[in-house]
Coordinates of C-alpha atoms and ligand atoms in Angstrom, one line a residue:
M764 CA -19.3 -41.5 -25.0
A765 CA -21.8 -39.4 -26.9
H766 CA -20.6 -35.9 -27.7
S767 CA -23.5 -34.3 -25.8
T768 CA -22.2 -36.1 -22.5
I769 CA -18.7 -34.9 -23.1
F770 CA -20.1 -31.3 -23.6
T771 CA -22.4 -31.8 -20.4
Y772 CA -19.2 -32.8 -18.3
L773 CA -17.2 -29.9 -19.7
G774 CA -20.1 -27.5 -19.0
I775 CA -20.2 -28.9 -15.3
L776 CA -16.5 -28.5 -14.9
F777 CA -16.5 -25.0 -16.5
S778 CA -19.4 -23.9 -14.2
L779 CA -17.7 -25.1 -11.1
G780 CA -14.5 -23.5 -12.1
I781 CA -16.5 -20.2 -12.3
V782 CA -18.2 -20.8 -9.0
A783 CA -14.6 -21.5 -7.3
A784 CA -13.1 -18.6 -8.7
T785 CA -16.0 -16.3 -7.6
I786 CA -15.8 -17.7 -4.2
D787 CA -11.9 -17.2 -4.1
F788 CA -12.5 -13.6 -5.2
I789 CA -15.0 -12.7 -2.5
L790 CA -14.0 -14.6 0.5
P791 CA -11.1 -12.3 1.6
Y792 CA -13.5 -9.2 1.4
L793 CA -16.2 -10.9 3.7
R794 CA -13.6 -11.8 6.6
P795 CA -13.8 -9.3 9.4
S796 CA -10.3 -7.5 10.0
R797 CA -7.9 -9.2 12.5
L798 CA -6.2 -5.9 13.2
H799 CA -7.3 -6.1 16.9
R800 CA -5.0 -9.1 17.3
Y801 CA -2.2 -6.6 17.4
L802 CA -3.6 -4.2 19.8
H803 CA -2.7 -4.7 23.3
R804 CA -4.3 -2.0 25.7
G805 CA -2.7 -0.5 28.7
D806 CA -1.6 2.9 29.7
S807 CA 0.0 4.6 26.8
A808 CA 3.4 3.2 27.2
Q809 CA 1.9 -0.4 27.0
T810 CA -0.5 0.1 24.3
S811 CA 0.6 -1.1 20.9
W812 CA 2.2 1.1 18.5
A813 CA 1.8 1.3 14.7
L814 CA 4.5 2.8 12.4
V815 CA 3.4 4.6 9.2
T816 CA 5.8 5.8 6.7
G817 CA 4.8 8.7 4.6
A818 CA 2.3 9.9 7.3
S819 CA 2.3 13.7 6.5
D820 CA -0.4 13.5 3.7
G821 CA -2.6 11.5 1.6
I822 CA -3.2 7.7 2.4
G823 CA -0.5 7.6 5.1
K824 CA -2.0 10.5 7.1
A825 CA -5.5 8.8 6.8
L826 CA -4.1 5.6 8.1
C827 CA -2.9 7.3 11.3
Y828 CA -6.4 8.6 12.0
E829 CA -7.9 5.1 11.5
L830 CA -5.0 3.5 13.6
A831 CA -5.7 6.0 16.3
A832 CA -9.4 5.6 16.3
T833 CA -8.8 1.7 16.5
G834 CA -6.8 2.2 19.7
F835 CA -3.1 2.3 18.6
N836 CA -0.5 4.7 19.4
V837 CA 1.1 6.0 16.1
V838 CA 4.7 6.8 15.0
L839 CA 4.4 9.2 12.1
H840 CA 7.2 9.1 9.7
G841 CA 7.9 11.8 7.0
R842 CA 10.5 14.1 5.4
N843 CA 8.9 17.4 6.2
P844 CA 9.1 18.4 10.0
S845 CA 6.3 21.1 9.9
K846 CA 3.9 18.9 7.9
L847 CA 4.5 16.0 10.3
E848 CA 4.1 18.2 13.4
A849 CA 0.9 19.7 12.1
V850 CA -0.5 16.2 11.5
Q851 CA 0.7 15.2 15.0
N852 CA -1.0 18.1 16.8
S853 CA -4.4 17.4 14.8
L854 CA -4.1 13.8 15.8
S855 CA -3.4 14.6 19.3
S856 CA -6.3 17.0 19.9
T857 CA -8.7 14.4 18.0
F858 CA -7.3 11.5 20.2
P859 CA -6.1 12.8 23.4
S860 CA -5.7 9.3 25.2
R861 CA -3.4 8.3 22.2
A862 CA 0.4 8.9 22.1
F863 CA 2.1 9.9 19.0
R864 CA 5.7 10.2 18.0
T865 CA 7.2 11.7 14.9
I866 CA 10.3 10.6 12.8
V867 CA 11.9 12.8 10.0
A868 CA 13.8 10.9 7.4
D869 CA 14.0 11.1 3.6
A870 CA 13.0 7.7 2.4
T871 CA 15.4 8.2 -0.7
I872 CA 18.2 7.8 1.6
C873 CA 18.8 4.3 2.7
T874 CA 22.2 4.3 4.3
E875 CA 22.7 1.9 7.3
D876 CA 23.2 4.8 9.6
A877 CA 20.0 6.5 8.3
I878 CA 17.8 3.4 8.8
Q879 CA 19.3 2.6 12.1
A880 CA 18.4 5.9 13.4
I881 CA 14.7 5.2 12.6
A882 CA 14.9 1.7 14.5
N883 CA 16.5 3.4 17.4
R884 CA 13.6 6.0 17.7
V885 CA 11.2 3.2 18.2
S886 CA 13.3 0.6 20.0
D887 CA 11.5 1.3 23.4
L888 CA 8.0 0.9 21.9
Q889 CA 5.8 -2.3 21.6
L890 CA 5.7 -2.0 17.8
T891 CA 3.1 -4.4 16.2
V892 CA 1.9 -2.8 13.1
V893 CA 4.3 -1.3 10.2
I894 CA 2.8 0.1 7.2
N895 CA 5.4 0.8 4.3
N896 CA 3.1 3.6 2.8
A897 CA 5.8 6.2 1.6
G898 CA 6.3 5.7 -2.1
G899 CA 5.7 7.5 -5.5
T900 CA 7.8 8.8 -8.4
P901 CA 10.3 11.4 -6.9
V902 CA 11.2 13.0 -10.3
S903 CA 11.9 16.6 -10.9
A904 CA 8.9 17.9 -12.8
P905 CA 9.2 21.5 -13.9
N906 CA 6.2 21.3 -16.1
G907 CA 4.3 18.9 -13.8
D908 CA 5.2 16.1 -16.1
I909 CA 6.3 13.1 -14.1
Y910 CA 5.5 10.6 -16.7
K911 CA 8.3 9.7 -19.0
R912 CA 10.5 6.9 -20.5
L913 CA 13.2 5.3 -18.5
D914 CA 15.9 7.0 -21.0
E915 CA 14.4 10.5 -20.0
Y916 CA 15.3 9.9 -16.3
S917 CA 18.5 11.4 -14.8
H918 CA 20.6 8.9 -12.8
K919 CA 19.5 10.6 -9.7
E920 CA 15.8 10.2 -10.5
V921 CA 16.2 6.4 -11.1
A922 CA 18.1 6.0 -7.9
D923 CA 15.5 8.1 -5.8
T924 CA 12.6 6.2 -7.2
V925 CA 14.2 2.8 -6.6
N926 CA 15.5 3.7 -3.1
M927 CA 11.9 5.1 -1.9
N928 CA 9.8 2.2 -3.4
V929 CA 12.1 -0.7 -3.0
V930 CA 15.2 -0.2 -0.7
F931 CA 13.6 2.0 2.0
P932 CA 10.6 -0.6 2.9
T933 CA 13.2 -3.5 2.6
M934 CA 15.7 -2.0 4.8
L935 CA 13.2 -0.7 7.3
S936 CA 11.6 -4.1 7.6
N937 CA 15.1 -5.6 8.0
A938 CA 15.7 -3.2 10.9
L939 CA 12.3 -3.4 12.5
L940 CA 11.6 -7.1 12.4
P941 CA 13.8 -7.9 15.4
L942 CA 12.0 -5.3 17.5
M943 CA 8.6 -6.9 16.5
I944 CA 9.5 -10.6 17.1
R945 CA 11.4 -9.9 20.3
N946 CA 9.5 -11.7 23.2
G947 CA 7.7 -13.8 20.8
G948 CA 5.6 -10.7 19.8
R949 CA 3.1 -10.8 17.0
G950 CA 2.4 -8.1 14.3
V951 CA 1.6 -7.1 10.8
I952 CA 3.8 -5.4 8.1
I953 CA 1.6 -3.9 5.3
M954 CA 3.5 -3.0 1.9
I955 CA 1.3 -0.4 0.1
G956 CA 1.4 -1.5 -3.7
S957 CA 0.1 -0.4 -6.8
V958 CA -2.0 -1.4 -9.9
A959 CA 1.2 0.2 -11.8
A960 CA 3.0 -3.0 -10.9
R961 CA 1.2 -4.5 -13.9
G962 CA 3.9 -2.7 -16.1
F963 CA 2.4 0.5 -17.1
P964 CA 4.5 2.4 -19.5
L965 CA 6.1 6.0 -18.7
I966 CA 6.4 5.1 -14.8
A967 CA 8.6 2.0 -15.3
P968 CA 10.8 2.2 -12.0
Y969 CA 8.0 3.0 -10.0
G970 CA 5.8 0.0 -11.2
A971 CA 8.7 -2.3 -11.2
G972 CA 9.4 -1.2 -7.4
K973 CA 5.7 -2.0 -6.6
A974 CA 6.0 -5.5 -8.3
Y975 CA 9.1 -6.1 -6.0
L976 CA 6.9 -5.5 -2.9
R977 CA 4.7 -8.3 -4.0
V978 CA 7.5 -10.9 -4.0
L979 CA 8.9 -9.5 -0.9
S980 CA 5.6 -9.8 1.1
E981 CA 5.2 -13.3 -0.1
A982 CA 8.7 -14.4 0.7
L983 CA 8.8 -12.6 4.0
G984 CA 5.5 -14.0 5.0
Q985 CA 6.7 -17.6 4.5
E986 CA 10.0 -16.9 6.3
M987 CA 7.9 -15.7 9.4
H988 CA 5.8 -19.0 9.1
M989 CA 9.0 -21.1 8.9
A990 CA 10.5 -19.5 12.0
G991 CA 7.3 -19.7 13.9
Y992 CA 6.7 -15.9 14.2
D993 CA 3.3 -14.8 14.3
V994 CA 4.1 -11.8 11.9
E995 CA 1.7 -11.4 8.9
V996 CA 3.1 -9.7 5.8
I997 CA 0.7 -8.4 3.2
C998 CA 1.1 -6.4 -0.1
M999 CA -1.8 -4.3 -0.7
P1000 CA -1.9 -2.7 -4.3
L1001 CA -4.3 0.2 -4.8
G1002 CA -5.6 1.6 -8.0
G1003 CA -6.5 5.3 -8.0
V1004 CA -7.2 7.0 -4.7
T1005 CA -8.1 10.7 -4.4
G1006 CA -7.6 13.1 -1.5
V1007 CA -3.8 12.9 -2.0
Q1008 CA -1.3 15.2 -3.3
A1009 CA -1.3 14.3 -6.9
I1010 CA -5.1 13.4 -7.2
W1011 CA -7.9 15.6 -6.2
Q1012 CA -10.7 14.5 -8.4
K1013 CA -14.2 13.9 -6.7
P1014 CA -14.3 10.3 -5.0
S1015 CA -16.0 7.6 -7.0
L1016 CA -16.5 3.9 -6.8
F1017 CA -13.2 3.2 -8.7
T1018 CA -11.3 6.2 -7.2
P1019 CA -12.0 6.3 -3.4
H1020 CA -10.9 9.0 -1.1
A1021 CA -7.7 8.3 0.9
T1022 CA -9.9 7.9 4.1
T1023 CA -12.0 5.1 2.3
A1024 CA -8.7 3.6 1.1
A1025 CA -7.0 3.7 4.7
K1026 CA -10.2 1.8 6.1
K1027 CA -10.2 -0.8 3.4
I1028 CA -6.5 -1.3 4.0
L1029 CA -6.9 -2.2 7.8
A1030 CA -10.0 -4.0 6.9
R1031 CA -8.0 -6.6 5.0
V1032 CA -5.6 -7.4 7.7
G1033 CA -5.9 -11.0 8.5
C1034 CA -7.4 -11.9 5.2
G1035 CA -5.1 -14.9 4.7
R1036 CA -3.6 -13.6 1.4
S1037 CA 0.0 -12.3 0.8
E1038 CA -1.4 -9.9 -1.6
I1039 CA -4.8 -8.5 -1.9
M1040 CA -6.2 -5.3 -3.6
P1041 CA -7.9 -3.7 -0.3
H1042 CA -10.6 -2.1 -2.3
W1043 CA -12.7 -4.6 -4.1
P1044 CA -13.8 -2.3 -7.1
H1045 CA -9.9 -2.1 -7.7
A1046 CA -9.7 -5.8 -7.8
L1047 CA -12.7 -6.1 -10.1
Q1048 CA -11.1 -3.6 -12.4
R1049 CA -8.0 -5.8 -12.4
L1050 CA -9.9 -9.0 -12.9
L1051 CA -11.9 -7.5 -15.9
T1052 CA -8.7 -6.2 -17.8
D1053 CA -7.0 -9.6 -17.2
L1054 CA -9.9 -11.0 -19.5
I1055 CA -8.6 -8.7 -22.3
P1056 CA -6.4 -10.5 -24.7
R1057 CA -2.9 -9.7 -23.8
G1058 CA -2.0 -7.7 -27.1
L1059 CA -5.0 -5.7 -27.0
R1060 CA -4.4 -5.0 -23.1
G1061 CA -1.0 -3.6 -24.0
G1062 CA -2.5 -1.0 -26.4
I1063 CA -5.0 0.0 -23.8
F1064 CA -2.5 0.6 -21.3
R1065 CA -0.4 2.5 -23.6
E1066 CA -3.2 4.8 -24.7
A1067 CA -4.4 5.3 -21.2
M1068 CA -0.9 6.6 -19.9
A1069 CA -0.3 8.5 -23.1
E1070 CA -3.7 10.5 -22.2
I1071 CA -2.5 10.7 -18.5
Q1072 CA 0.9 12.0 -19.9
R1073 CA -0.9 14.6 -22.0
N1074 CA -3.8 15.9 -19.7
G1075 CA -2.9 14.7 -16.1
L1076 CA -5.1 13.0 -13.5
N1077 CA -7.1 15.8 -12.4
P1078 CA -9.9 18.0 -13.8
Q1079 CA -8.4 20.8 -15.7
D1080 CA -10.1 23.6 -13.5
G1081 CA -9.8 21.8 -10.3
K1082 CA -7.6 22.3 -7.3
R1083 CA -7.0 20.4 -4.1
D1084 CA -9.3 21.1 -1.2
Ligands
NAP1426 N1 -3.0 7.8 -4.7 C1 -3.1 6.8 -5.6 O1 -3.9 7.0 -6.6 C2 -2.2 5.6 -5.4 C3 -2.4 4.5 -6.3 C4 -1.6 3.4 -6.1 C5 -0.7 3.3 -5.1 N2 -0.5 4.5 -4.3 C6 0.5 4.4 -3.2 O2 0.0 4.8 -2.0 C7 1.1 5.4 -1.2 C8 0.7 6.7 -0.7 O3 0.6 7.7 -1.7 P1 -0.4 8.8 -1.8 O4 -1.2 8.9 -2.9 O5 -1.1 9.1 -0.3 O6 0.7 10.1 -2.1 P2 0.9 11.6 -1.3 O7 -0.4 12.2 -0.9 O8 1.8 12.1 -2.0 O9 1.5 11.0 0.2 C9 2.9 10.6 0.1 C10 3.6 10.6 1.5 O10 4.8 10.2 1.3 C11 5.7 11.0 1.8 N3 7.0 11.0 1.1 C12 7.1 11.3 -0.3 N4 8.4 11.2 -0.7 C13 9.1 11.1 0.5 C14 10.4 10.9 0.9 N5 11.4 11.0 -0.1 N6 10.8 10.6 2.1 C15 9.8 10.5 3.2 N7 8.5 10.8 2.9 C16 8.3 10.9 1.7 C17 5.0 12.6 1.6 O11 5.5 13.5 2.4 P3 5.3 15.0 2.1 O12 4.0 15.4 2.7 O13 6.5 15.7 2.5 O14 5.3 15.1 0.5 C18 3.6 12.0 2.0 O15 3.5 11.9 3.4 C19 2.4 5.5 -2.0 O16 3.1 4.2 -1.9 C20 1.6 5.1 -3.3 O17 2.6 4.6 -4.4 C21 -1.2 5.5 -4.4

């Protein structure tokens, strides 16, 4: 075969590969949300319920508004009773025909009793949506510096970070699944992940915890399928999102507001993947950085995190609305 023919075939194969990869990237973002599958309407006692952890602020709070607007009753979980009550009151006046319930529980405490107490509070509800949103880096940060090497963490800081990001969502799913699958019920569990799962330095236990959620979602989804249960499990990693406690810069294409992020999260339900970045510009960012050679990429991540450690994530003169 002539060299030119070989190159022609290689060119066709390469082009087909690019077309297939592009379709694979775009398709899940074009599918309409299937969240409505998990909404059964009736009087407020019969209407489906959604539970959102970390609902007193940021993305979790925005998710509660979006879920209530869609028709769900919502259980709000958080650690601060007065913040939770304020969010519940605001939701009740915005959506008078929805019902709301609050659960106060610290996500760094994952004893059997603590987790069972949460399950008991929702055992009478038709729970079809669970969003494991509570997460972050619960380190003591007297100078606002939460970015540090693992050897600079205290024992408690490591334990709290792993408990909140790994143990709590795992134990909660373990305790809530029997409620979701009773009577052949259907539902969706969403794990809010992070781009930090790629292994960014200076937030190692947090990023590693988010990587764990990806594997948990994949395996748990397969288990539900094997058992014939109609429960979807999706890990949804986010890049930067503003309008949250730690970030208050102006929203942009690559740093959407918490409300936009919440809409995108719910829009991706039923996309057919066990992991998807809900906001497509974040996925594009990930795709583009994947094209950078590994050695060079590591240097870029180190420099970016060192810059965040020096200057933080927000404009120096800005403050949260
Ligand atoms: N914003 C981003 O750029 C970004 C990027 C990637 C991933 N994420 C993920 O998105 C999720 C939400 O983060 P966010 O940015 O919306 O943060 P946020 O504004 O700080 O909200 C976090 C929520 O979790 C609650 N929470 C924190 N520690 C808790 C604890 N120990 N026990 C119970 N509740 C606790 C907070 O309660 P309080 O109101 O009492 O503080 C708040 O309701 C997290 O899983 C985070 O990892 C965010």
